[in-house]
Amino acid sequence: MELAYIPSPSHGVLYLGPIPLRGYAFCIIIGVFIAVWLGNKRWVARGGRSGTVADIAVWAVPFGLVGGRLYHVITDYELYFGEGRDWVDAFKVWEGGLGIWGAIALGALGAWIGARRRGIPLPAYADAVAPGIALAQAMGRWGNWFNQELYGRETHVPWALHITSSEGGRVPGYYHPTFLYESLWCIGVALLVIWADRRFRMGHGRAFALYVAAYCVGRAWIEYMRVDDAHHILGLRLNDWTALIVFLLAVAYMVVSARKRPGREAVVEPGVSDGGTAGAEAATEDAAGEGTVARAADGTGDGTGHKAEGTAEEKDGGKAAVKAADDPRDPADADAVPAKDEAESAKKS
């Protein structure tokens, strides 16, 4: 008798009247919202405008979904085009089957289109959304739990996943919950990227490359544990080879980028960060101009920054003007004081 295990849901879909509510789709949608929310916070912190991440995601997300489905269908084509299979099933995304490699590749193309339309450098955008993408993957893996798929080898550990469905060649039993392993790994990747980005101020796409490299490391050992059907090359599953190649490319990019373009972008969105700098410089120039005019007016400068030597009379006149300006009495009253003094002197004489 198993004392502890992770139960599988009896149904992966609930019906609200005639409308099906699928757990797999909910996990994908929630993951997208998490990625956009966190990406927006990081983008604003980098000096971008709030809402830009969501605007570009309108392009990236559909491209990513199409890319993920294409990768899955191409690498597992026998599930849809083999003998006795229905090719229409290739369009049933809600039944599971999104390859992260295709999702990232085609999603990047969509993001490039959206970023280009906004005049934004794609590497800066990728750095901002990288941890959010990892968290979206962590959430999306729970969709595999709803569908009772992509589990590992049989095990009797306390956290074993209890598979109850026998559809699609499944054998009920207790298996390694690889969906949970990958979900936890993706959360760790997100935290790693956030920490490294703060610690080393990563820019020009290096934070995104770190996310890719770290994810590939985890995906390699998790993929090795899975027991679902997959193509093998030289004894390794296809996704293991993909993870190895992508890992090497990501590391190479980080090294080359750090040498050619060290540091971080000063401006990530035109009209936001650079606009503020230009405004500050203009204000500084205006202040300098006003100071020059003031020096020319009070006799301490000639309007070009050179000191002017004033005569004693000019200085005395300036002092009198200041004293008159400080006198709280009305100017007319001030002029009347000397006349009053002269009248009193005439009476005494």
mmCIF file of C-alpha atoms in Angstrom:
data_model
loop_
_atom_site.group_PDB
_atom_site.id
_atom_site.type_symbol
_atom_site.label_atom_id
_atom_site.label_comp_id
_atom_site.label_asym_id
_atom_site.label_seq_id
_atom_site.Cartn_x
_atom_site.Cartn_y
_atom_site.Cartn_z
ATOM 1 C CA MET A 1 0.000 0.000 0.000
ATOM 2 C CA GLU A 2 1.355 3.391 -1.004
ATOM 3 C CA LEU A 3 1.274 5.783 1.942
ATOM 4 C CA ALA A 4 2.061 8.906 -0.081
ATOM 5 C CA TYR A 5 1.931 9.852 -3.747
ATOM 6 C CA ILE A 6 0.836 12.652 -6.066
ATOM 7 C CA PRO A 7 -2.649 11.881 -7.385
ATOM 8 C CA SER A 8 -3.564 12.581 -10.983
ATOM 9 C CA PRO A 9 -6.787 14.456 -11.721
ATOM 10 C CA SER A 10 -9.622 12.178 -12.754
ATOM 11 C CA HIS A 11 -10.513 14.573 -15.575
ATOM 12 C CA GLY A 12 -8.401 17.066 -17.488
ATOM 13 C CA VAL A 13 -11.430 19.060 -18.591
ATOM 14 C CA LEU A 14 -14.491 20.530 -16.911
ATOM 15 C CA TYR A 15 -17.627 21.584 -18.739
ATOM 16 C CA LEU A 16 -19.393 24.870 -18.097
ATOM 17 C CA GLY A 17 -22.538 23.907 -19.918
ATOM 18 C CA PRO A 18 -21.427 23.183 -23.483
ATOM 19 C CA ILE A 19 -18.124 25.075 -22.988
ATOM 20 C CA PRO A 20 -15.083 22.880 -22.148
ATOM 21 C CA LEU A 21 -12.607 24.299 -19.618
ATOM 22 C CA ARG A 22 -9.347 22.442 -20.133
ATOM 23 C CA GLY A 23 -6.682 22.377 -17.444
ATOM 24 C CA TYR A 24 -3.872 22.306 -20.036
ATOM 25 C CA ALA A 25 -5.113 25.514 -21.676
ATOM 26 C CA PHE A 26 -5.578 27.230 -18.310
ATOM 27 C CA CYS A 27 -1.982 26.488 -17.341
ATOM 28 C CA ILE A 28 -0.696 27.967 -20.628
ATOM 29 C CA ILE A 29 -2.841 31.092 -20.244
ATOM 30 C CA ILE A 30 -1.813 31.662 -16.627
ATOM 31 C CA GLY A 31 1.828 31.200 -17.630
ATOM 32 C CA VAL A 32 1.522 33.871 -20.324
ATOM 33 C CA PHE A 33 0.029 36.333 -17.836
ATOM 34 C CA ILE A 34 2.858 35.667 -15.376
ATOM 35 C CA ALA A 35 5.485 36.197 -18.076
ATOM 36 C CA VAL A 36 3.939 39.485 -19.240
ATOM 37 C CA TRP A 37 3.460 40.783 -15.672
ATOM 38 C CA LEU A 38 7.026 40.087 -14.569
ATOM 39 C CA GLY A 39 8.469 41.166 -17.907
ATOM 40 C CA ASN A 40 6.642 44.493 -17.656
ATOM 41 C CA LYS A 41 8.048 45.165 -14.170
ATOM 42 C CA ARG A 42 11.586 44.410 -15.325
ATOM 43 C CA TRP A 43 11.150 46.458 -18.512
ATOM 44 C CA VAL A 44 9.964 49.528 -16.590
ATOM 45 C CA ALA A 45 12.868 49.111 -14.146
ATOM 46 C CA ARG A 46 15.241 49.166 -17.133
ATOM 47 C CA GLY A 47 13.755 52.481 -18.280
ATOM 48 C CA GLY A 48 11.065 51.271 -20.668
ATOM 49 C CA ARG A 49 7.416 52.261 -20.914
ATOM 50 C CA SER A 50 4.728 50.272 -19.128
ATOM 51 C CA GLY A 51 2.642 48.254 -21.572
ATOM 52 C CA THR A 52 5.382 47.744 -24.141
ATOM 53 C CA VAL A 53 5.984 44.135 -23.074
ATOM 54 C CA ALA A 54 2.302 43.295 -23.543
ATOM 55 C CA ASP A 55 2.224 45.004 -26.944
ATOM 56 C CA ILE A 56 5.130 42.909 -28.201
ATOM 57 C CA ALA A 57 3.707 39.772 -26.558
ATOM 58 C CA VAL A 58 0.705 40.138 -28.868
ATOM 59 C CA TRP A 59 3.131 39.134 -31.618
ATOM 60 C CA ALA A 60 5.351 36.750 -29.665
ATOM 61 C CA VAL A 61 2.710 34.531 -28.028
ATOM 62 C CA PRO A 62 0.810 33.438 -31.184
ATOM 63 C CA PHE A 63 4.091 32.814 -32.996
ATOM 64 C CA GLY A 64 5.325 30.837 -30.010
ATOM 65 C CA LEU A 65 2.230 28.643 -29.871
ATOM 66 C CA VAL A 66 2.484 27.875 -33.574
ATOM 67 C CA GLY A 67 6.216 27.182 -33.289
ATOM 68 C CA GLY A 68 5.773 24.920 -30.296
ATOM 69 C CA ARG A 69 3.082 22.903 -32.034
ATOM 70 C CA LEU A 70 5.086 22.644 -35.256
ATOM 71 C CA TYR A 71 8.131 21.326 -33.414
ATOM 72 C CA HIS A 72 6.029 18.698 -31.653
ATOM 73 C CA VAL A 73 4.212 17.566 -34.802
ATOM 74 C CA ILE A 74 7.429 17.393 -36.854
ATOM 75 C CA THR A 75 9.418 15.459 -34.252
ATOM 76 C CA ASP A 76 6.484 13.127 -33.447
ATOM 77 C CA TYR A 77 4.937 12.984 -36.899
ATOM 78 C CA GLU A 78 4.033 9.287 -36.554
ATOM 79 C CA LEU A 79 1.401 10.272 -33.969
ATOM 80 C CA TYR A 80 -0.529 12.192 -36.616
ATOM 81 C CA PHE A 81 0.458 10.829 -40.024
ATOM 82 C CA GLY A 82 1.140 7.171 -39.339
ATOM 83 C CA GLU A 83 -1.107 4.259 -40.234
ATOM 84 C CA GLY A 84 -4.482 4.528 -38.558
ATOM 85 C CA ARG A 85 -3.823 8.107 -37.434
ATOM 86 C CA ASP A 86 -5.936 11.163 -38.163
ATOM 87 C CA TRP A 87 -3.914 14.169 -39.354
ATOM 88 C CA VAL A 88 -6.623 16.494 -38.007
ATOM 89 C CA ASP A 89 -5.377 15.646 -34.507
ATOM 90 C CA ALA A 90 -2.272 17.712 -35.286
ATOM 91 C CA PHE A 91 -4.379 20.829 -34.736
ATOM 92 C CA LYS A 92 -5.746 19.741 -31.347
ATOM 93 C CA VAL A 93 -3.366 21.760 -29.216
ATOM 94 C CA TRP A 94 -5.583 21.356 -26.135
ATOM 95 C CA GLU A 95 -4.724 17.663 -26.016
ATOM 96 C CA GLY A 96 -1.094 18.518 -25.273
ATOM 97 C CA GLY A 97 2.050 18.675 -27.342
ATOM 98 C CA LEU A 98 4.042 21.930 -27.415
ATOM 99 C CA GLY A 99 7.790 21.764 -27.986
ATOM 100 C CA ILE A 100 9.574 24.498 -26.036
ATOM 101 C CA TRP A 101 12.355 24.661 -28.625
ATOM 102 C CA GLY A 102 9.950 25.589 -31.414
ATOM 103 C CA ALA A 103 8.014 27.916 -29.127
ATOM 104 C CA ILE A 104 11.145 29.913 -28.242
ATOM 105 C CA ALA A 105 12.444 29.992 -31.823
ATOM 106 C CA LEU A 106 9.244 31.137 -33.520
ATOM 107 C CA GLY A 107 8.236 33.224 -30.502
ATOM 108 C CA ALA A 108 11.520 35.117 -30.875
ATOM 109 C CA LEU A 109 10.607 35.831 -34.491
ATOM 110 C CA GLY A 110 7.267 37.261 -33.396
ATOM 111 C CA ALA A 111 8.975 39.322 -30.693
ATOM 112 C CA TRP A 112 11.453 40.644 -33.270
ATOM 113 C CA ILE A 113 8.588 41.819 -35.479
ATOM 114 C CA GLY A 114 6.859 43.537 -32.551
ATOM 115 C CA ALA A 115 10.092 45.089 -31.272
ATOM 116 C CA ARG A 116 11.034 46.345 -34.719
ATOM 117 C CA ARG A 117 7.664 48.047 -35.058
ATOM 118 C CA ARG A 118 8.326 49.854 -31.763
ATOM 119 C CA GLY A 119 11.975 50.650 -32.516
ATOM 120 C CA ILE A 120 13.151 48.571 -29.563
ATOM 121 C CA PRO A 121 16.320 46.415 -29.446
ATOM 122 C CA LEU A 122 15.254 42.769 -29.246
ATOM 123 C CA PRO A 123 18.143 41.688 -26.933
ATOM 124 C CA ALA A 124 17.055 44.202 -24.266
ATOM 125 C CA TYR A 125 13.462 42.980 -24.514
ATOM 126 C CA ALA A 126 14.610 39.350 -24.282
ATOM 127 C CA ASP A 127 16.594 40.102 -21.125
ATOM 128 C CA ALA A 128 13.534 41.653 -19.501
ATOM 129 C CA VAL A 129 11.179 38.762 -20.229
ATOM 130 C CA ALA A 130 13.604 35.853 -19.665
ATOM 131 C CA PRO A 131 12.693 35.071 -16.015
ATOM 132 C CA GLY A 132 8.998 35.412 -16.825
ATOM 133 C CA ILE A 133 9.315 32.875 -19.641
ATOM 134 C CA ALA A 134 10.907 30.419 -17.207
ATOM 135 C CA LEU A 135 8.012 30.906 -14.779
ATOM 136 C CA ALA A 136 5.535 30.479 -17.628
ATOM 137 C CA GLN A 137 7.166 27.143 -18.414
ATOM 138 C CA ALA A 138 6.933 26.171 -14.755
ATOM 139 C CA MET A 139 3.208 26.879 -14.846
ATOM 140 C CA GLY A 140 2.693 25.250 -18.227
ATOM 141 C CA ARG A 141 4.180 21.941 -17.049
ATOM 142 C CA TRP A 142 1.194 21.479 -14.762
ATOM 143 C CA GLY A 143 -0.857 21.105 -17.913
ATOM 144 C CA ASN A 144 0.952 17.780 -18.400
ATOM 145 C CA TRP A 145 -0.301 16.758 -14.949
ATOM 146 C CA PHE A 146 -3.892 17.438 -16.013
ATOM 147 C CA ASN A 147 -3.353 15.320 -19.148
ATOM 148 C CA GLN A 148 -1.468 12.534 -17.289
ATOM 149 C CA GLU A 149 1.473 12.706 -19.688
ATOM 150 C CA LEU A 150 5.254 13.090 -19.856
ATOM 151 C CA TYR A 151 6.015 11.193 -16.665
ATOM 152 C CA GLY A 152 9.208 9.294 -15.877
ATOM 153 C CA ARG A 153 10.220 5.783 -14.930
ATOM 154 C CA GLU A 154 8.409 3.680 -12.368
ATOM 155 C CA THR A 155 9.292 4.489 -8.788
ATOM 156 C CA HIS A 156 8.120 4.040 -5.210
ATOM 157 C CA VAL A 157 9.359 7.336 -3.788
ATOM 158 C CA PRO A 158 6.829 9.196 -1.577
ATOM 159 C CA TRP A 159 6.333 11.843 -4.246
ATOM 160 C CA ALA A 160 5.594 9.359 -7.025
ATOM 161 C CA LEU A 161 2.921 10.330 -9.543
ATOM 162 C CA HIS A 162 -0.066 8.012 -9.649
ATOM 163 C CA ILE A 163 -1.162 7.469 -13.252
ATOM 164 C CA THR A 164 -4.701 6.122 -13.500
ATOM 165 C CA SER A 165 -5.483 6.499 -17.214
ATOM 166 C CA SER A 166 -4.916 3.653 -19.660
ATOM 167 C CA GLU A 167 -5.545 5.678 -22.815
ATOM 168 C CA GLY A 168 -2.861 6.109 -25.455
ATOM 169 C CA GLY A 169 -0.822 3.157 -24.280
ATOM 170 C CA ARG A 170 -0.506 4.344 -20.676
ATOM 171 C CA VAL A 171 -0.016 1.742 -17.969
ATOM 172 C CA PRO A 172 -1.520 2.720 -14.600
ATOM 173 C CA GLY A 173 1.069 2.829 -11.841
ATOM 174 C CA TYR A 174 3.467 5.056 -9.915
ATOM 175 C CA TYR A 175 6.059 7.051 -11.838
ATOM 176 C CA HIS A 176 8.586 9.841 -11.409
ATOM 177 C CA PRO A 177 6.689 13.173 -11.739
ATOM 178 C CA THR A 178 9.006 14.681 -14.340
ATOM 179 C CA PHE A 179 6.478 17.454 -14.938
ATOM 180 C CA LEU A 180 7.030 18.516 -11.319
ATOM 181 C CA TYR A 181 10.823 18.229 -11.589
ATOM 182 C CA GLU A 182 10.870 20.490 -14.624
ATOM 183 C CA SER A 183 8.435 22.944 -13.038
ATOM 184 C CA LEU A 184 10.660 23.314 -9.964
ATOM 185 C CA TRP A 185 13.769 23.552 -12.156
ATOM 186 C CA CYS A 186 12.219 26.385 -14.177
ATOM 187 C CA ILE A 187 11.445 28.304 -10.980
ATOM 188 C CA GLY A 188 15.087 27.921 -9.989
ATOM 189 C CA VAL A 189 16.183 29.157 -13.425
ATOM 190 C CA ALA A 190 13.992 32.262 -13.067
ATOM 191 C CA LEU A 191 15.522 33.043 -9.655
ATOM 192 C CA LEU A 192 19.031 32.471 -11.020
ATOM 193 C CA VAL A 193 18.504 34.884 -13.914
ATOM 194 C CA ILE A 194 17.012 37.566 -11.642
ATOM 195 C CA TRP A 195 19.937 37.263 -9.218
ATOM 196 C CA ALA A 196 22.631 37.211 -11.918
ATOM 197 C CA ASP A 197 21.060 40.159 -13.721
ATOM 198 C CA ARG A 198 21.113 42.257 -10.552
ATOM 199 C CA ARG A 199 24.583 41.113 -9.535
ATOM 200 C CA PHE A 200 26.335 41.483 -12.892
ATOM 201 C CA ARG A 201 24.024 43.940 -14.705
ATOM 202 C CA MET A 202 23.686 41.670 -17.714
ATOM 203 C CA GLY A 203 22.689 43.269 -20.990
ATOM 204 C CA HIS A 204 22.560 42.796 -24.772
ATOM 205 C CA GLY A 205 20.714 39.460 -24.507
ATOM 206 C CA ARG A 206 23.030 37.763 -22.010
ATOM 207 C CA ALA A 207 20.333 37.349 -19.338
ATOM 208 C CA PHE A 208 18.184 35.554 -21.910
ATOM 209 C CA ALA A 209 21.138 33.398 -22.945
ATOM 210 C CA LEU A 210 21.688 32.473 -19.291
ATOM 211 C CA TYR A 211 18.059 31.408 -19.027
ATOM 212 C CA VAL A 212 18.413 29.239 -22.139
ATOM 213 C CA ALA A 213 21.642 27.611 -20.942
ATOM 214 C CA ALA A 214 20.341 26.923 -17.434
ATOM 215 C CA TYR A 215 17.091 25.479 -18.751
ATOM 216 C CA CYS A 216 18.954 23.150 -21.121
ATOM 217 C CA VAL A 217 20.976 21.695 -18.241
ATOM 218 C CA GLY A 218 17.831 20.755 -16.360
ATOM 219 C CA ARG A 219 15.973 19.590 -19.441
ATOM 220 C CA ALA A 220 18.804 17.171 -20.307
ATOM 221 C CA TRP A 221 18.613 15.118 -17.105
ATOM 222 C CA ILE A 222 14.814 15.335 -16.874
ATOM 223 C CA GLU A 223 14.471 14.197 -20.486
ATOM 224 C CA TYR A 224 16.692 11.235 -19.694
ATOM 225 C CA MET A 225 14.183 10.081 -17.063
ATOM 226 C CA ARG A 226 11.116 10.144 -19.312
ATOM 227 C CA VAL A 227 9.633 6.957 -20.731
ATOM 228 C CA ASP A 228 7.324 8.316 -23.426
ATOM 229 C CA ASP A 229 8.116 7.391 -27.012
ATOM 230 C CA ALA A 230 10.779 9.533 -28.669
ATOM 231 C CA HIS A 231 13.295 9.404 -31.501
ATOM 232 C CA HIS A 232 16.807 8.358 -30.454
ATOM 233 C CA ILE A 233 20.132 9.306 -32.012
ATOM 234 C CA LEU A 234 23.248 7.401 -30.859
ATOM 235 C CA GLY A 235 21.375 6.198 -27.813
ATOM 236 C CA LEU A 236 20.124 9.631 -26.707
ATOM 237 C CA ARG A 237 16.661 11.078 -27.082
ATOM 238 C CA LEU A 238 16.278 13.788 -29.712
ATOM 239 C CA ASN A 239 15.488 16.437 -27.097
ATOM 240 C CA ASP A 240 18.720 15.607 -25.247
ATOM 241 C CA TRP A 241 20.706 16.397 -28.386
ATOM 242 C CA THR A 242 18.685 19.562 -28.900
ATOM 243 C CA ALA A 243 19.357 20.653 -25.306
ATOM 244 C CA LEU A 244 23.099 20.016 -25.732
ATOM 245 C CA ILE A 245 23.369 22.000 -28.975
ATOM 246 C CA VAL A 246 21.271 24.907 -27.709
ATOM 247 C CA PHE A 247 23.268 24.979 -24.452
ATOM 248 C CA LEU A 248 26.560 25.323 -26.342
ATOM 249 C CA LEU A 249 25.122 28.074 -28.559
ATOM 250 C CA ALA A 250 23.816 29.997 -25.534
ATOM 251 C CA VAL A 251 27.152 29.812 -23.699
ATOM 252 C CA ALA A 252 29.039 30.862 -26.835
ATOM 253 C CA TYR A 253 26.736 33.850 -27.248
ATOM 254 C CA MET A 254 27.312 34.931 -23.638
ATOM 255 C CA VAL A 255 31.095 34.809 -24.055
ATOM 256 C CA VAL A 256 31.220 36.610 -27.414
ATOM 257 C CA SER A 257 28.643 39.212 -26.386
ATOM 258 C CA ALA A 258 30.461 40.019 -23.132
ATOM 259 C CA ARG A 259 33.660 40.694 -25.086
ATOM 260 C CA LYS A 260 32.151 42.722 -27.914
ATOM 261 C CA ARG A 261 29.436 44.609 -26.005
ATOM 262 C CA PRO A 262 30.169 44.662 -22.273
ATOM 263 C CA GLY A 263 27.810 46.359 -19.852
ATOM 264 C CA ARG A 264 24.111 47.024 -20.277
ATOM 265 C CA GLU A 265 22.075 49.167 -22.676
ATOM 266 C CA ALA A 266 21.696 52.740 -21.409
ATOM 267 C CA VAL A 267 18.484 53.260 -23.400
ATOM 268 C CA VAL A 268 16.000 50.457 -24.052
ATOM 269 C CA GLU A 269 13.047 52.378 -25.475
ATOM 270 C CA PRO A 270 13.235 55.566 -27.572
ATOM 271 C CA GLY A 271 11.323 58.492 -26.171
ATOM 272 C CA VAL A 272 11.483 57.316 -22.564
ATOM 273 C CA SER A 273 14.971 57.067 -21.121
ATOM 274 C CA ASP A 274 16.767 59.159 -23.749
ATOM 275 C CA GLY A 275 14.010 61.759 -23.673
ATOM 276 C CA GLY A 276 14.577 62.327 -19.992
ATOM 277 C CA THR A 277 18.326 62.729 -20.520
ATOM 278 C CA ALA A 278 17.823 65.225 -23.324
ATOM 279 C CA GLY A 279 15.443 67.207 -21.146
ATOM 280 C CA ALA A 280 17.963 67.347 -18.321
ATOM 281 C CA GLU A 281 20.707 68.517 -20.683
ATOM 282 C CA ALA A 282 18.419 71.217 -22.087
ATOM 283 C CA ALA A 283 17.565 72.392 -18.589
ATOM 284 C CA THR A 284 21.282 72.573 -17.738
ATOM 285 C CA GLU A 285 21.970 74.662 -20.854
ATOM 286 C CA ASP A 286 19.062 76.994 -20.054
ATOM 287 C CA ALA A 287 20.325 77.473 -16.521
ATOM 288 C CA ALA A 288 23.818 78.263 -17.815
ATOM 289 C CA GLY A 289 22.363 80.789 -20.255
ATOM 290 C CA GLU A 290 20.356 82.515 -17.529
ATOM 291 C CA GLY A 291 23.463 82.703 -15.355
ATOM 292 C CA THR A 292 25.401 84.403 -18.154
ATOM 293 C CA VAL A 293 22.646 86.978 -18.678
ATOM 294 C CA ALA A 294 22.491 87.685 -14.953
ATOM 295 C CA ARG A 295 26.259 88.248 -14.775
ATOM 296 C CA ALA A 296 26.093 90.650 -17.688
ATOM 297 C CA ALA A 297 23.229 92.567 -16.060
ATOM 298 C CA ASP A 298 24.870 93.141 -12.672
ATOM 299 C CA GLY A 299 28.272 94.052 -14.092
ATOM 300 C CA THR A 300 30.158 90.858 -13.198
ATOM 301 C CA GLY A 301 30.332 89.597 -16.782
ATOM 302 C CA ASP A 302 30.183 90.848 -20.357
ATOM 303 C CA GLY A 303 27.790 88.210 -21.662
ATOM 304 C CA THR A 304 30.580 85.975 -22.915
ATOM 305 C CA GLY A 305 31.853 84.689 -19.594
ATOM 306 C CA HIS A 306 34.707 87.252 -19.178
ATOM 307 C CA LYS A 307 34.946 89.227 -15.973
ATOM 308 C CA ALA A 308 34.385 92.986 -16.337
ATOM 309 C CA GLU A 309 36.094 95.586 -14.188
ATOM 310 C CA GLY A 310 33.630 98.203 -12.995
ATOM 311 C CA THR A 311 34.472 101.692 -11.688
ATOM 312 C CA ALA A 312 33.908 102.732 -8.080
ATOM 313 C CA GLU A 313 30.965 104.876 -9.119
ATOM 314 C CA GLU A 314 29.288 101.961 -10.920
ATOM 315 C CA LYS A 315 29.766 99.806 -7.832
ATOM 316 C CA ASP A 316 28.373 102.532 -5.572
ATOM 317 C CA GLY A 317 25.432 102.941 -7.905
ATOM 318 C CA GLY A 318 24.825 99.238 -7.759
ATOM 319 C CA LYS A 319 24.866 99.322 -3.949
ATOM 320 C CA ALA A 320 22.411 102.209 -3.899
ATOM 321 C CA ALA A 321 20.114 100.323 -6.225
ATOM 322 C CA VAL A 322 20.205 97.307 -3.953
ATOM 323 C CA LYS A 323 19.534 99.472 -0.891
ATOM 324 C CA ALA A 324 16.593 101.134 -2.611
ATOM 325 C CA ALA A 325 15.230 97.765 -3.609
ATOM 326 C CA ASP A 326 15.418 96.590 0.009
ATOM 327 C CA ASP A 327 13.689 99.783 1.325
ATOM 328 C CA PRO A 328 10.104 98.776 2.275
ATOM 329 C CA ARG A 329 8.757 102.282 1.722
ATOM 330 C CA ASP A 330 7.075 103.422 -1.444
ATOM 331 C CA PRO A 331 9.487 105.076 -3.907
ATOM 332 C CA ALA A 332 7.448 108.279 -3.813
ATOM 333 C CA ASP A 333 7.786 108.444 -0.022
ATOM 334 C CA ALA A 334 11.505 107.884 -0.297
ATOM 335 C CA ASP A 335 11.862 110.848 -2.653
ATOM 336 C CA ALA A 336 9.944 113.060 -0.255
ATOM 337 C CA VAL A 337 12.358 112.510 2.649
ATOM 338 C CA PRO A 338 15.141 114.889 1.393
ATOM 339 C CA ALA A 339 12.584 117.663 0.696
ATOM 340 C CA LYS A 340 11.202 117.430 4.249
ATOM 341 C CA ASP A 341 14.700 117.631 5.719
ATOM 342 C CA GLU A 342 15.461 120.801 3.682
ATOM 343 C CA ALA A 343 12.259 122.528 4.910
ATOM 344 C CA GLU A 344 13.128 121.835 8.555
ATOM 345 C CA SER A 345 16.662 123.238 8.036
ATOM 346 C CA ALA A 346 15.281 126.468 6.543
ATOM 347 C CA LYS A 347 13.000 127.068 9.604
ATOM 348 C CA LYS A 348 15.947 126.694 12.017
ATOM 349 C CA SER A 349 18.020 129.238 10.136
#
